[in-house]
Amino acid sequence: MSHTLGIRQAQKQKTRQALMDSALQLLEHQSLSSLGLREVTRAVGMAPAAFYRHFTGTADLGVALVEQALGSLHDTIRAAIVTTGSSEERIDRAVALIAAQVRTHPAHVRFIARERHGGVAPVREAIGVQLRAFGDEVAEALGADPESAGWPPEDVRMLAGVYVDHMVMTASALLEGDEGSEEAVLATARAQLRLVTLGRHHWLD
Amino acid sequence: MSHTLGIRQAQKQKTRQALMDSALQLLEHQSLSSLGLREVTRAVGMAPAAFYRHFTGTADLGVALVEQALGSLHDTIRAAIVTTGSSEERIDRAVALIAAQVRTHPAHVRFIARERHGGVAPVREAIGVQLRAFGDEVAEALGADPESAGWPPEDVRMLAGVYVDHMVMTASALLEGDEGSEEAVLATARAQLRLVTLGRHHWLD
DNA sequence: GCCTTGAGAGTACGACTGTTCACTGACTAC
DNA sequence: GTAGTCAGTGAACAGTCGTACTCTCAAGGC
């Protein structure tokens, strides 16, 4: 599949990426429904009309951004679930993973948090699909865990939903707080996961 | 304090409310950062310049909407926490309360969910203040509960945060799903609360 | 090597935006 | 009763917006 693509295609993908990067930067201080097509092209330094060579409109660009922000995260998350160790260690690793993701890709995280309930329906839908996919994958991983033996599948899926929601909440909490409060947010996140883990241990009592 | 206010002031408050109502309606399909001042006045049927008699801009209007959407909810939530009964009964009542709130004021709930991480900083801040106040109030109510005896205050506050976050998540989940999936969302919400309650029982083990 | 393709430039269009200003006329204080 | 206050009007301002059009010219297929 990785056949070398021509100079032309390569250049097109490059400017497409430039459009997405500039858009992501502009979205730091506004939401997608107010992002102008001209605004993006101006930031990249090209004519407005050229935008249409890559996207049908800003909504389309938003969907592409969702793909980029969440598409590559599936394997990472799946791997995080199946790590071994005590509950405490696994919680630490999961929270550290979220913190790392927020630190390395803050703009992507902000975009997802902002547009998850934002005003652009296709983008909302795309994020919903991705998060539901995360939930399914986490549920599958949890189902394989011996601790989930005897659990009804819908309860496993419910628990997976808690983990995914908590991940999103923690990520956006990290963005909102000033950088000094990072450790406090992470400590709360760990405590919350401990609470859930405790409930999980006694679910079938 | 309830001294009859003149015809003039009454009329002003009336149009102010009309502006807020129209804005809320327009915000059903877009976010605040893309809401135009002219758009709102057009919906109300008055001249654009008159807007400034009531708000300094759309951000100011948004903050007023936050106040209206969440300001009156404090007593309701506080009352919901202190109800008696078994854990199961209390969970049912809490979830029913959320469902009722979403059913009676869907536009307000959508606005809060959308702008909580939206592109307008003052509005984000106002929502954050209100939700933190909810958390504090819930924490205070939880602290009075005999079940929380021996809990460190920060753990009580953490638990309160879980409840508030869960409330917001459930509310927005109700909005996203089609009306047929309401009972499924509520069932999941109840299960999640049961999980947290279970963890709560064993927190000090 | 030539012919086709297509990314991007440049220009122009009408519609819409936030903000200002002088104004009107119903209410209110005295 | 009269003078002043002030919510709302209507016109005008300079910008910005999305979109359509023709044009250019480097890359790629044959």
mmCIF file with all atom_site columns, N, CA and C (backbone and C1' of nucleotides) in Angstrom, chain C residues 1 3-4 6 8 10-11 15-16 20-21 23 25 28 30, chain D residues 1 3 6 8 10-11 15-16 20-21 23 25 27-28 30:
data_model
loop_
_atom_site.group_PDB
_atom_site.id
_atom_site.type_symbol
_atom_site.label_atom_id
_atom_site.label_alt_id
_atom_site.label_comp_id
_atom_site.label_asym_id
_atom_site.label_entity_id
_atom_site.label_seq_id
_atom_site.pdbx_PDB_ins_code
_atom_site.Cartn_x
_atom_site.Cartn_y
_atom_site.Cartn_z
_atom_site.occupancy
_atom_site.B_iso_or_equiv
_atom_site.pdbx_formal_charge
_atom_site.auth_seq_id
_atom_site.auth_comp_id
_atom_site.auth_asym_id
_atom_site.auth_atom_id
_atom_site.pdbx_PDB_model_num
ATOM 1   P P     . DG C 1 1  ? 12.730  15.888 -25.432 1.00 0.00 ? 1  DG C P     1
ATOM 2   O "O5'" . DG C 1 1  ? 11.328  16.328 -26.029 1.00 0.00 ? 1  DG C "O5'" 1
ATOM 3   C "C5'" . DG C 1 1  ? 11.174  16.450 -27.418 1.00 0.00 ? 1  DG C "C5'" 1
ATOM 4   C "C4'" . DG C 1 1  ? 9.695   16.407 -27.743 1.00 0.00 ? 1  DG C "C4'" 1
ATOM 5   C "C3'" . DG C 1 1  ? 8.954   17.667 -27.318 1.00 0.00 ? 1  DG C "C3'" 1
ATOM 6   O "O3'" . DG C 1 1  ? 8.173   18.122 -28.409 1.00 0.00 ? 1  DG C "O3'" 1
ATOM 7   C "C1'" . DG C 1 1  ? 8.026   15.740 -26.240 1.00 0.00 ? 1  DG C "C1'" 1
ATOM 8   P P     . DC C 1 3  ? 0.610   19.209 -28.311 1.00 0.00 ? 3  DC C P     1
ATOM 9   O "O5'" . DC C 1 3  ? -0.400  18.472 -27.320 1.00 0.00 ? 3  DC C "O5'" 1
ATOM 10  C "C5'" . DC C 1 3  ? -0.599  17.063 -27.414 1.00 0.00 ? 3  DC C "C5'" 1
ATOM 11  C "C4'" . DC C 1 3  ? -1.506  16.597 -26.286 1.00 0.00 ? 3  DC C "C4'" 1
ATOM 12  C "C3'" . DC C 1 3  ? -2.608  17.579 -25.893 1.00 0.00 ? 3  DC C "C3'" 1
ATOM 13  O "O3'" . DC C 1 3  ? -3.785  16.853 -25.572 1.00 0.00 ? 3  DC C "O3'" 1
ATOM 14  C "C1'" . DC C 1 3  ? -1.157  17.211 -24.034 1.00 0.00 ? 3  DC C "C1'" 1
ATOM 15  P P     . DT C 1 4  ? -5.118  17.614 -25.055 1.00 0.00 ? 4  DT C P     1
ATOM 16  O "O5'" . DT C 1 4  ? -5.212  17.134 -23.552 1.00 0.00 ? 4  DT C "O5'" 1
ATOM 17  C "C5'" . DT C 1 4  ? -5.071  15.744 -23.255 1.00 0.00 ? 4  DT C "C5'" 1
ATOM 18  C "C4'" . DT C 1 4  ? -4.911  15.556 -21.760 1.00 0.00 ? 4  DT C "C4'" 1
ATOM 19  C "C3'" . DT C 1 4  ? -5.999  16.220 -20.896 1.00 0.00 ? 4  DT C "C3'" 1
ATOM 20  O "O3'" . DT C 1 4  ? -6.493  15.265 -19.993 1.00 0.00 ? 4  DT C "O3'" 1
ATOM 21  C "C1'" . DT C 1 4  ? -3.854  16.811 -20.102 1.00 0.00 ? 4  DT C "C1'" 1
ATOM 22  P P     . DG C 1 6  ? -7.574  15.632 -12.556 1.00 0.00 ? 6  DG C P     1
ATOM 23  O "O5'" . DG C 1 6  ? -6.901  16.640 -11.520 1.00 0.00 ? 6  DG C "O5'" 1
ATOM 24  C "C5'" . DG C 1 6  ? -5.521  16.519 -11.197 1.00 0.00 ? 6  DG C "C5'" 1
ATOM 25  C "C4'" . DG C 1 6  ? -5.034  17.787 -10.527 1.00 0.00 ? 6  DG C "C4'" 1
ATOM 26  C "C3'" . DG C 1 6  ? -6.093  18.479 -9.640  1.00 0.00 ? 6  DG C "C3'" 1
ATOM 27  O "O3'" . DG C 1 6  ? -5.451  19.042 -8.528  1.00 0.00 ? 6  DG C "O3'" 1
ATOM 28  C "C1'" . DG C 1 6  ? -5.330  19.978 -11.231 1.00 0.00 ? 6  DG C "C1'" 1
ATOM 29  P P     . DG C 1 8  ? -2.418  23.194 -3.101  1.00 0.00 ? 8  DG C P     1
ATOM 30  O "O5'" . DG C 1 8  ? -2.559  24.710 -3.570  1.00 0.00 ? 8  DG C "O5'" 1
ATOM 31  C "C5'" . DG C 1 8  ? -1.428  25.361 -4.129  1.00 0.00 ? 8  DG C "C5'" 1
ATOM 32  C "C4'" . DG C 1 8  ? -1.878  26.579 -4.900  1.00 0.00 ? 8  DG C "C4'" 1
ATOM 33  C "C3'" . DG C 1 8  ? -2.607  27.660 -4.085  1.00 0.00 ? 8  DG C "C3'" 1
ATOM 34  O "O3'" . DG C 1 8  ? -1.732  28.753 -3.864  1.00 0.00 ? 8  DG C "O3'" 1
ATOM 35  C "C1'" . DG C 1 8  ? -3.505  27.359 -6.283  1.00 0.00 ? 8  DG C "C1'" 1
ATOM 36  P P     . DG C 1 10 ? -1.496  36.115 -6.163  1.00 0.00 ? 10 DG C P     1
ATOM 37  O "O5'" . DG C 1 10 ? -2.774  36.728 -6.895  1.00 0.00 ? 10 DG C "O5'" 1
ATOM 38  C "C5'" . DG C 1 10 ? -2.831  36.680 -8.316  1.00 0.00 ? 10 DG C "C5'" 1
ATOM 39  C "C4'" . DG C 1 10 ? -4.195  37.174 -8.761  1.00 0.00 ? 10 DG C "C4'" 1
ATOM 40  C "C3'" . DG C 1 10 ? -4.762  38.326 -7.904  1.00 0.00 ? 10 DG C "C3'" 1
ATOM 41  O "O3'" . DG C 1 10 ? -4.907  39.457 -8.746  1.00 0.00 ? 10 DG C "O3'" 1
ATOM 42  C "C1'" . DG C 1 10 ? -6.400  36.632 -8.298  1.00 0.00 ? 10 DG C "C1'" 1
ATOM 43  P P     . DT C 1 11 ? -5.513  40.859 -8.167  1.00 0.00 ? 11 DT C P     1
ATOM 44  O "O5'" . DT C 1 11 ? -7.054  40.776 -8.582  1.00 0.00 ? 11 DT C "O5'" 1
ATOM 45  C "C5'" . DT C 1 11 ? -7.399  40.277 -9.881  1.00 0.00 ? 11 DT C "C5'" 1
ATOM 46  C "C4'" . DT C 1 11 ? -8.915  40.179 -10.000 1.00 0.00 ? 11 DT C "C4'" 1
ATOM 47  C "C3'" . DT C 1 11 ? -9.688  41.308 -9.304  1.00 0.00 ? 11 DT C "C3'" 1
ATOM 48  O "O3'" . DT C 1 11 ? -10.570 41.910 -10.246 1.00 0.00 ? 11 DT C "O3'" 1
ATOM 49  C "C1'" . DT C 1 11 ? -10.572 39.181 -8.721  1.00 0.00 ? 11 DT C "C1'" 1
ATOM 50  P P     . DA C 1 15 ? -27.742 40.548 -2.340  1.00 0.00 ? 15 DA C P     1
ATOM 51  O "O5'" . DA C 1 15 ? -27.286 39.992 -0.916  1.00 0.00 ? 15 DA C "O5'" 1
ATOM 52  C "C5'" . DA C 1 15 ? -26.974 38.598 -0.802  1.00 0.00 ? 15 DA C "C5'" 1
ATOM 53  C "C4'" . DA C 1 15 ? -26.314 38.340 0.537   1.00 0.00 ? 15 DA C "C4'" 1
ATOM 54  C "C3'" . DA C 1 15 ? -27.053 38.986 1.714   1.00 0.00 ? 15 DA C "C3'" 1
ATOM 55  O "O3'" . DA C 1 15 ? -27.233 38.037 2.738   1.00 0.00 ? 15 DA C "O3'" 1
ATOM 56  C "C1'" . DA C 1 15 ? -24.753 39.553 1.763   1.00 0.00 ? 15 DA C "C1'" 1
ATOM 57  P P     . DC C 1 16 ? -28.214 38.352 3.930   1.00 0.00 ? 16 DC C P     1
ATOM 58  O "O5'" . DC C 1 16 ? -27.245 38.593 5.172   1.00 0.00 ? 16 DC C "O5'" 1
ATOM 59  C "C5'" . DC C 1 16 ? -26.292 37.588 5.535   1.00 0.00 ? 16 DC C "C5'" 1
ATOM 60  C "C4'" . DC C 1 16 ? -25.175 38.222 6.313   1.00 0.00 ? 16 DC C "C4'" 1
ATOM 61  C "C3'" . DC C 1 16 ? -25.613 39.028 7.535   1.00 0.00 ? 16 DC C "C3'" 1
ATOM 62  O "O3'" . DC C 1 16 ? -25.389 38.265 8.720   1.00 0.00 ? 16 DC C "O3'" 1
ATOM 63  C "C1'" . DC C 1 16 ? -23.802 40.046 6.342   1.00 0.00 ? 16 DC C "C1'" 1
ATOM 64  P P     . DT C 1 20 ? -18.782 51.598 19.590  1.00 0.00 ? 20 DT C P     1
ATOM 65  O "O5'" . DT C 1 20 ? -19.404 52.746 18.656  1.00 0.00 ? 20 DT C "O5'" 1
ATOM 66  C "C5'" . DT C 1 20 ? -18.568 53.446 17.732  1.00 0.00 ? 20 DT C "C5'" 1
ATOM 67  C "C4'" . DT C 1 20 ? -19.400 54.543 17.065  1.00 0.00 ? 20 DT C "C4'" 1
ATOM 68  C "C3'" . DT C 1 20 ? -20.270 55.312 18.052  1.00 0.00 ? 20 DT C "C3'" 1
ATOM 69  O "O3'" . DT C 1 20 ? -19.632 56.515 18.557  1.00 0.00 ? 20 DT C "O3'" 1
ATOM 70  C "C1'" . DT C 1 20 ? -21.471 54.720 16.038  1.00 0.00 ? 20 DT C "C1'" 1
ATOM 71  P P     . DC C 1 21 ? -19.489 58.001 17.976  1.00 0.00 ? 21 DC C P     1
ATOM 72  O "O5'" . DC C 1 21 ? -20.934 58.425 17.437  1.00 0.00 ? 21 DC C "O5'" 1
ATOM 73  C "C5'" . DC C 1 21 ? -21.032 59.065 16.165  1.00 0.00 ? 21 DC C "C5'" 1
ATOM 74  C "C4'" . DC C 1 21 ? -22.473 59.340 15.798  1.00 0.00 ? 21 DC C "C4'" 1
ATOM 75  C "C3'" . DC C 1 21 ? -23.231 60.187 16.821  1.00 0.00 ? 21 DC C "C3'" 1
ATOM 76  O "O3'" . DC C 1 21 ? -23.246 61.543 16.369  1.00 0.00 ? 21 DC C "O3'" 1
ATOM 77  C "C1'" . DC C 1 21 ? -24.581 58.403 15.899  1.00 0.00 ? 21 DC C "C1'" 1
ATOM 78  P P     . DC C 1 23 ? -30.024 65.296 15.301  1.00 0.00 ? 23 DC C P     1
ATOM 79  O "O5'" . DC C 1 23 ? -31.208 64.294 15.732  1.00 0.00 ? 23 DC C "O5'" 1
ATOM 80  C "C5'" . DC C 1 23 ? -32.106 63.811 14.742  1.00 0.00 ? 23 DC C "C5'" 1
ATOM 81  C "C4'" . DC C 1 23 ? -33.060 62.789 15.328  1.00 0.00 ? 23 DC C "C4'" 1
ATOM 82  C "C3'" . DC C 1 23 ? -33.880 63.239 16.534  1.00 0.00 ? 23 DC C "C3'" 1
ATOM 83  O "O3'" . DC C 1 23 ? -34.935 64.149 16.229  1.00 0.00 ? 23 DC C "O3'" 1
ATOM 84  C "C1'" . DC C 1 23 ? -33.207 60.931 16.693  1.00 0.00 ? 23 DC C "C1'" 1
ATOM 85  P P     . DG C 1 25 ? -42.083 61.099 17.429  1.00 0.00 ? 25 DG C P     1
ATOM 86  O "O5'" . DG C 1 25 ? -42.589 60.365 18.747  1.00 0.00 ? 25 DG C "O5'" 1
ATOM 87  C "C5'" . DG C 1 25 ? -42.435 58.965 18.876  1.00 0.00 ? 25 DG C "C5'" 1
ATOM 88  C "C4'" . DG C 1 25 ? -42.428 58.582 20.335  1.00 0.00 ? 25 DG C "C4'" 1
ATOM 89  C "C3'" . DG C 1 25 ? -43.474 59.336 21.186  1.00 0.00 ? 25 DG C "C3'" 1
ATOM 90  O "O3'" . DG C 1 25 ? -44.057 58.435 22.094  1.00 0.00 ? 25 DG C "O3'" 1
ATOM 91  C "C1'" . DG C 1 25 ? -41.350 59.598 22.123  1.00 0.00 ? 25 DG C "C1'" 1
ATOM 92  P P     . DT C 1 28 ? -42.950 54.678 34.601  1.00 0.00 ? 28 DT C P     1
ATOM 93  O "O5'" . DT C 1 28 ? -42.078 55.888 35.175  1.00 0.00 ? 28 DT C "O5'" 1
ATOM 94  C "C5'" . DT C 1 28 ? -40.679 55.904 34.950  1.00 0.00 ? 28 DT C "C5'" 1
ATOM 95  C "C4'" . DT C 1 28 ? -40.066 57.140 35.588  1.00 0.00 ? 28 DT C "C4'" 1
ATOM 96  C "C3'" . DT C 1 28 ? -40.605 57.471 36.983  1.00 0.00 ? 28 DT C "C3'" 1
ATOM 97  O "O3'" . DT C 1 28 ? -39.515 57.761 37.837  1.00 0.00 ? 28 DT C "O3'" 1
ATOM 98  C "C1'" . DT C 1 28 ? -40.759 59.371 35.581  1.00 0.00 ? 28 DT C "C1'" 1
ATOM 99  P P     . DC C 1 30 ? -36.912 62.908 42.611  1.00 0.00 ? 30 DC C P     1
ATOM 100 O "O5'" . DC C 1 30 ? -37.462 64.395 42.436  1.00 0.00 ? 30 DC C "O5'" 1
ATOM 101 C "C5'" . DC C 1 30 ? -36.940 65.206 41.362  1.00 0.00 ? 30 DC C "C5'" 1
ATOM 102 C "C4'" . DC C 1 30 ? -37.797 66.450 41.225  1.00 0.00 ? 30 DC C "C4'" 1
ATOM 103 C "C3'" . DC C 1 30 ? -38.299 67.042 42.551  1.00 0.00 ? 30 DC C "C3'" 1
ATOM 104 O "O3'" . DC C 1 30 ? -37.927 68.410 42.645  1.00 0.00 ? 30 DC C "O3'" 1
ATOM 105 C "C1'" . DC C 1 30 ? -40.076 66.851 41.005  1.00 0.00 ? 30 DC C "C1'" 1
ATOM 106 P P     . DG D 2 1  ? -51.979 69.639 34.421  1.00 0.00 ? 1  DG D P     1
ATOM 107 O "O5'" . DG D 2 1  ? -50.727 70.466 33.870  1.00 0.00 ? 1  DG D "O5'" 1
ATOM 108 C "C5'" . DG D 2 1  ? -50.470 71.739 34.481  1.00 0.00 ? 1  DG D "C5'" 1
ATOM 109 C "C4'" . DG D 2 1  ? -49.005 72.048 34.355  1.00 0.00 ? 1  DG D "C4'" 1
ATOM 110 C "C3'" . DG D 2 1  ? -48.456 71.813 32.953  1.00 0.00 ? 1  DG D "C3'" 1
ATOM 111 O "O3'" . DG D 2 1  ? -47.384 72.738 32.753  1.00 0.00 ? 1  DG D "O3'" 1
ATOM 112 C "C1'" . DG D 2 1  ? -47.380 70.342 34.457  1.00 0.00 ? 1  DG D "C1'" 1
ATOM 113 P P     . DA D 2 3  ? -40.429 73.019 30.801  1.00 0.00 ? 3  DA D P     1
ATOM 114 O "O5'" . DA D 2 3  ? -39.040 72.438 31.321  1.00 0.00 ? 3  DA D "O5'" 1
ATOM 115 C "C5'" . DA D 2 3  ? -38.793 72.371 32.740  1.00 0.00 ? 3  DA D "C5'" 1
ATOM 116 C "C4'" . DA D 2 3  ? -37.904 71.163 33.028  1.00 0.00 ? 3  DA D "C4'" 1
ATOM 117 C "C3'" . DA D 2 3  ? -36.871 70.870 31.954  1.00 0.00 ? 3  DA D "C3'" 1
ATOM 118 O "O3'" . DA D 2 3  ? -35.638 70.546 32.568  1.00 0.00 ? 3  DA D "O3'" 1
ATOM 119 C "C1'" . DA D 2 3  ? -38.247 68.970 32.269  1.00 0.00 ? 3  DA D "C1'" 1
ATOM 120 P P     . DC D 2 6  ? -31.405 57.477 32.958  1.00 0.00 ? 6  DC D P     1
ATOM 121 O "O5'" . DC D 2 6  ? -32.094 56.363 32.067  1.00 0.00 ? 6  DC D "O5'" 1
ATOM 122 C "C5'" . DC D 2 6  ? -33.520 56.325 31.901  1.00 0.00 ? 6  DC D "C5'" 1
ATOM 123 C "C4'" . DC D 2 6  ? -33.895 55.662 30.580  1.00 0.00 ? 6  DC D "C4'" 1
ATOM 124 C "C3'" . DC D 2 6  ? -32.757 54.915 29.874  1.00 0.00 ? 6  DC D "C3'" 1
ATOM 125 O "O3'" . DC D 2 6  ? -33.306 53.783 29.259  1.00 0.00 ? 6  DC D "O3'" 1
ATOM 126 C "C1'" . DC D 2 6  ? -33.653 56.468 28.422  1.00 0.00 ? 6  DC D "C1'" 1
ATOM 127 P P     . DG D 2 8  ? -36.227 48.233 25.057  1.00 0.00 ? 8  DG D P     1
ATOM 128 O "O5'" . DG D 2 8  ? -36.248 48.988 23.654  1.00 0.00 ? 8  DG D "O5'" 1
ATOM 129 C "C5'" . DG D 2 8  ? -37.489 49.415 23.115  1.00 0.00 ? 8  DG D "C5'" 1
ATOM 130 C "C4'" . DG D 2 8  ? -37.224 50.231 21.873  1.00 0.00 ? 8  DG D "C4'" 1
ATOM 131 C "C3'" . DG D 2 8  ? -36.500 49.479 20.736  1.00 0.00 ? 8  DG D "C3'" 1
ATOM 132 O "O3'" . DG D 2 8  ? -37.318 49.447 19.579  1.00 0.00 ? 8  DG D "O3'" 1
ATOM 133 C "C1'" . DG D 2 8  ? -35.619 51.624 21.056  1.00 0.00 ? 8  DG D "C1'" 1
ATOM 134 P P     . DG D 2 10 ? -37.670 51.958 12.525  1.00 0.00 ? 10 DG D P     1
ATOM 135 O "O5'" . DG D 2 10 ? -36.509 52.702 11.730  1.00 0.00 ? 10 DG D "O5'" 1
ATOM 136 C "C5'" . DG D 2 10 ? -36.468 54.119 11.777  1.00 0.00 ? 10 DG D "C5'" 1
ATOM 137 C "C4'" . DG D 2 10 ? -35.213 54.604 11.081  1.00 0.00 ? 10 DG D "C4'" 1
ATOM 138 C "C3'" . DG D 2 10 ? -34.758 53.750 9.908   1.00 0.00 ? 10 DG D "C3'" 1
ATOM 139 O "O3'" . DG D 2 10 ? -34.353 54.625 8.852   1.00 0.00 ? 10 DG D "O3'" 1
ATOM 140 C "C1'" . DG D 2 10 ? -32.999 53.980 11.425  1.00 0.00 ? 10 DG D "C1'" 1
ATOM 141 P P     . DA D 2 11 ? -33.956 54.050 7.376   1.00 0.00 ? 11 DA D P     1
ATOM 142 O "O5'" . DA D 2 11 ? -32.625 54.850 7.037   1.00 0.00 ? 11 DA D "O5'" 1
ATOM 143 C "C5'" . DA D 2 11 ? -32.435 56.136 7.614   1.00 0.00 ? 11 DA D "C5'" 1
ATOM 144 C "C4'" . DA D 2 11 ? -30.951 56.417 7.771   1.00 0.00 ? 11 DA D "C4'" 1
ATOM 145 C "C3'" . DA D 2 11 ? -30.089 55.886 6.624   1.00 0.00 ? 11 DA D "C3'" 1
ATOM 146 O "O3'" . DA D 2 11 ? -29.191 56.892 6.207   1.00 0.00 ? 11 DA D "O3'" 1
ATOM 147 C "C1'" . DA D 2 11 ? -29.215 55.155 8.683   1.00 0.00 ? 11 DA D "C1'" 1
ATOM 148 P P     . DG D 2 15 ? -11.536 49.885 7.279   1.00 0.00 ? 15 DG D P     1
ATOM 149 O "O5'" . DG D 2 15 ? -11.582 48.297 7.435   1.00 0.00 ? 15 DG D "O5'" 1
ATOM 150 C "C5'" . DG D 2 15 ? -12.751 47.607 6.987   1.00 0.00 ? 15 DG D "C5'" 1
ATOM 151 C "C4'" . DG D 2 15 ? -13.055 46.451 7.931   1.00 0.00 ? 15 DG D "C4'" 1
ATOM 152 C "C3'" . DG D 2 15 ? -12.553 45.138 7.364   1.00 0.00 ? 15 DG D "C3'" 1
ATOM 153 O "O3'" . DG D 2 15 ? -11.995 44.314 8.376   1.00 0.00 ? 15 DG D "O3'" 1
ATOM 154 C "C1'" . DG D 2 15 ? -14.966 45.193 7.415   1.00 0.00 ? 15 DG D "C1'" 1
ATOM 155 P P     . DT D 2 16 ? -11.117 43.074 7.953   1.00 0.00 ? 16 DT D P     1
ATOM 156 O "O5'" . DT D 2 16 ? -12.186 41.895 7.801   1.00 0.00 ? 16 DT D "O5'" 1
ATOM 157 C "C5'" . DT D 2 16 ? -12.922 41.462 8.934   1.00 0.00 ? 16 DT D "C5'" 1
ATOM 158 C "C4'" . DT D 2 16 ? -14.024 40.523 8.501   1.00 0.00 ? 16 DT D "C4'" 1
ATOM 159 C "C3'" . DT D 2 16 ? -13.506 39.354 7.645   1.00 0.00 ? 16 DT D "C3'" 1
ATOM 160 O "O3'" . DT D 2 16 ? -13.562 38.151 8.395   1.00 0.00 ? 16 DT D "O3'" 1
ATOM 161 C "C1'" . DT D 2 16 ? -15.523 40.336 6.763   1.00 0.00 ? 16 DT D "C1'" 1
ATOM 162 P P     . DA D 2 20 ? -20.417 28.207 -5.497  1.00 0.00 ? 20 DA D P     1
ATOM 163 O "O5'" . DA D 2 20 ? -20.002 29.194 -6.679  1.00 0.00 ? 20 DA D "O5'" 1
ATOM 164 C "C5'" . DA D 2 20 ? -20.809 30.312 -6.975  1.00 0.00 ? 20 DA D "C5'" 1
ATOM 165 C "C4'" . DA D 2 20 ? -20.191 31.107 -8.114  1.00 0.00 ? 20 DA D "C4'" 1
ATOM 166 C "C3'" . DA D 2 20 ? -19.611 30.227 -9.222  1.00 0.00 ? 20 DA D "C3'" 1
ATOM 167 O "O3'" . DA D 2 20 ? -20.022 30.701 -10.494 1.00 0.00 ? 20 DA D "O3'" 1
ATOM 168 C "C1'" . DA D 2 20 ? -17.946 31.687 -8.373  1.00 0.00 ? 20 DA D "C1'" 1
ATOM 169 P P     . DC D 2 21 ? -19.749 29.843 -11.834 1.00 0.00 ? 21 DC D P     1
ATOM 170 O "O5'" . DC D 2 21 ? -18.499 30.546 -12.533 1.00 0.00 ? 21 DC D "O5'" 1
ATOM 171 C "C5'" . DC D 2 21 ? -18.597 31.903 -12.956 1.00 0.00 ? 21 DC D "C5'" 1
ATOM 172 C "C4'" . DC D 2 21 ? -17.234 32.514 -13.159 1.00 0.00 ? 21 DC D "C4'" 1
ATOM 173 C "C3'" . DC D 2 21 ? -16.263 31.654 -13.958 1.00 0.00 ? 21 DC D "C3'" 1
ATOM 174 O "O3'" . DC D 2 21 ? -16.434 31.931 -15.349 1.00 0.00 ? 21 DC D "O3'" 1
ATOM 175 C "C1'" . DC D 2 21 ? -15.194 32.745 -12.113 1.00 0.00 ? 21 DC D "C1'" 1
ATOM 176 P P     . DC D 2 23 ? -9.792  33.778 -19.048 1.00 0.00 ? 23 DC D P     1
ATOM 177 O "O5'" . DC D 2 23 ? -8.446  33.495 -18.235 1.00 0.00 ? 23 DC D "O5'" 1
ATOM 178 C "C5'" . DC D 2 23 ? -7.802  34.566 -17.548 1.00 0.00 ? 23 DC D "C5'" 1
ATOM 179 C "C4'" . DC D 2 23 ? -6.725  34.015 -16.626 1.00 0.00 ? 23 DC D "C4'" 1
ATOM 180 C "C3'" . DC D 2 23 ? -5.616  33.218 -17.330 1.00 0.00 ? 23 DC D "C3'" 1
ATOM 181 O "O3'" . DC D 2 23 ? -4.409  33.982 -17.324 1.00 0.00 ? 23 DC D "O3'" 1
ATOM 182 C "C1'" . DC D 2 23 ? -6.338  32.206 -15.278 1.00 0.00 ? 23 DC D "C1'" 1
ATOM 183 P P     . DC D 2 25 ? 2.553   31.588 -15.573 1.00 0.00 ? 25 DC D P     1
ATOM 184 O "O5'" . DC D 2 25 ? 3.358   30.517 -14.705 1.00 0.00 ? 25 DC D "O5'" 1
ATOM 185 C "C5'" . DC D 2 25 ? 2.778   29.943 -13.534 1.00 0.00 ? 25 DC D "C5'" 1
ATOM 186 C "C4'" . DC D 2 25 ? 2.938   28.430 -13.504 1.00 0.00 ? 25 DC D "C4'" 1
ATOM 187 C "C3'" . DC D 2 25 ? 3.915   27.849 -14.549 1.00 0.00 ? 25 DC D "C3'" 1
ATOM 188 O "O3'" . DC D 2 25 ? 4.602   26.769 -13.954 1.00 0.00 ? 25 DC D "O3'" 1
ATOM 189 C "C1'" . DC D 2 25 ? 1.878   26.785 -14.722 1.00 0.00 ? 25 DC D "C1'" 1
ATOM 190 P P     . DA D 2 27 ? 7.213   20.692 -10.494 1.00 0.00 ? 27 DA D P     1
ATOM 191 O "O5'" . DA D 2 27 ? 6.257   19.445 -10.784 1.00 0.00 ? 27 DA D "O5'" 1
ATOM 192 C "C5'" . DA D 2 27 ? 5.215   19.162 -9.863  1.00 0.00 ? 27 DA D "C5'" 1
ATOM 193 C "C4'" . DA D 2 27 ? 4.257   18.161 -10.466 1.00 0.00 ? 27 DA D "C4'" 1
ATOM 194 C "C3'" . DA D 2 27 ? 4.893   16.839 -10.879 1.00 0.00 ? 27 DA D "C3'" 1
ATOM 195 O "O3'" . DA D 2 27 ? 4.194   15.781 -10.261 1.00 0.00 ? 27 DA D "O3'" 1
ATOM 196 C "C1'" . DA D 2 27 ? 3.560   17.739 -12.640 1.00 0.00 ? 27 DA D "C1'" 1
ATOM 197 P P     . DG D 2 28 ? 4.619   14.292 -10.374 1.00 0.00 ? 28 DG D P     1
ATOM 198 O "O5'" . DG D 2 28 ? 3.708   13.786 -11.593 1.00 0.00 ? 28 DG D "O5'" 1
ATOM 199 C "C5'" . DG D 2 28 ? 2.294   13.926 -11.492 1.00 0.00 ? 28 DG D "C5'" 1
ATOM 200 C "C4'" . DG D 2 28 ? 1.604   13.186 -12.624 1.00 0.00 ? 28 DG D "C4'" 1
ATOM 201 C "C3'" . DG D 2 28 ? 2.244   11.859 -13.005 1.00 0.00 ? 28 DG D "C3'" 1
ATOM 202 O "O3'" . DG D 2 28 ? 1.212   10.950 -13.353 1.00 0.00 ? 28 DG D "O3'" 1
ATOM 203 C "C1'" . DG D 2 28 ? 2.313   13.321 -14.858 1.00 0.00 ? 28 DG D "C1'" 1
ATOM 204 P P     . DC D 2 30 ? -1.536  6.454  -19.133 1.00 0.00 ? 30 DC D P     1
ATOM 205 O "O5'" . DC D 2 30 ? -0.883  6.727  -20.564 1.00 0.00 ? 30 DC D "O5'" 1
ATOM 206 C "C5'" . DC D 2 30 ? -1.537  7.644  -21.454 1.00 0.00 ? 30 DC D "C5'" 1
ATOM 207 C "C4'" . DC D 2 30 ? -0.660  7.872  -22.684 1.00 0.00 ? 30 DC D "C4'" 1
ATOM 208 C "C3'" . DC D 2 30 ? -0.004  6.612  -23.229 1.00 0.00 ? 30 DC D "C3'" 1
ATOM 209 O "O3'" . DC D 2 30 ? -0.522  6.300  -24.511 1.00 0.00 ? 30 DC D "O3'" 1
ATOM 210 C "C1'" . DC D 2 30 ? 1.538   8.431  -23.112 1.00 0.00 ? 30 DC D "C1'" 1
#
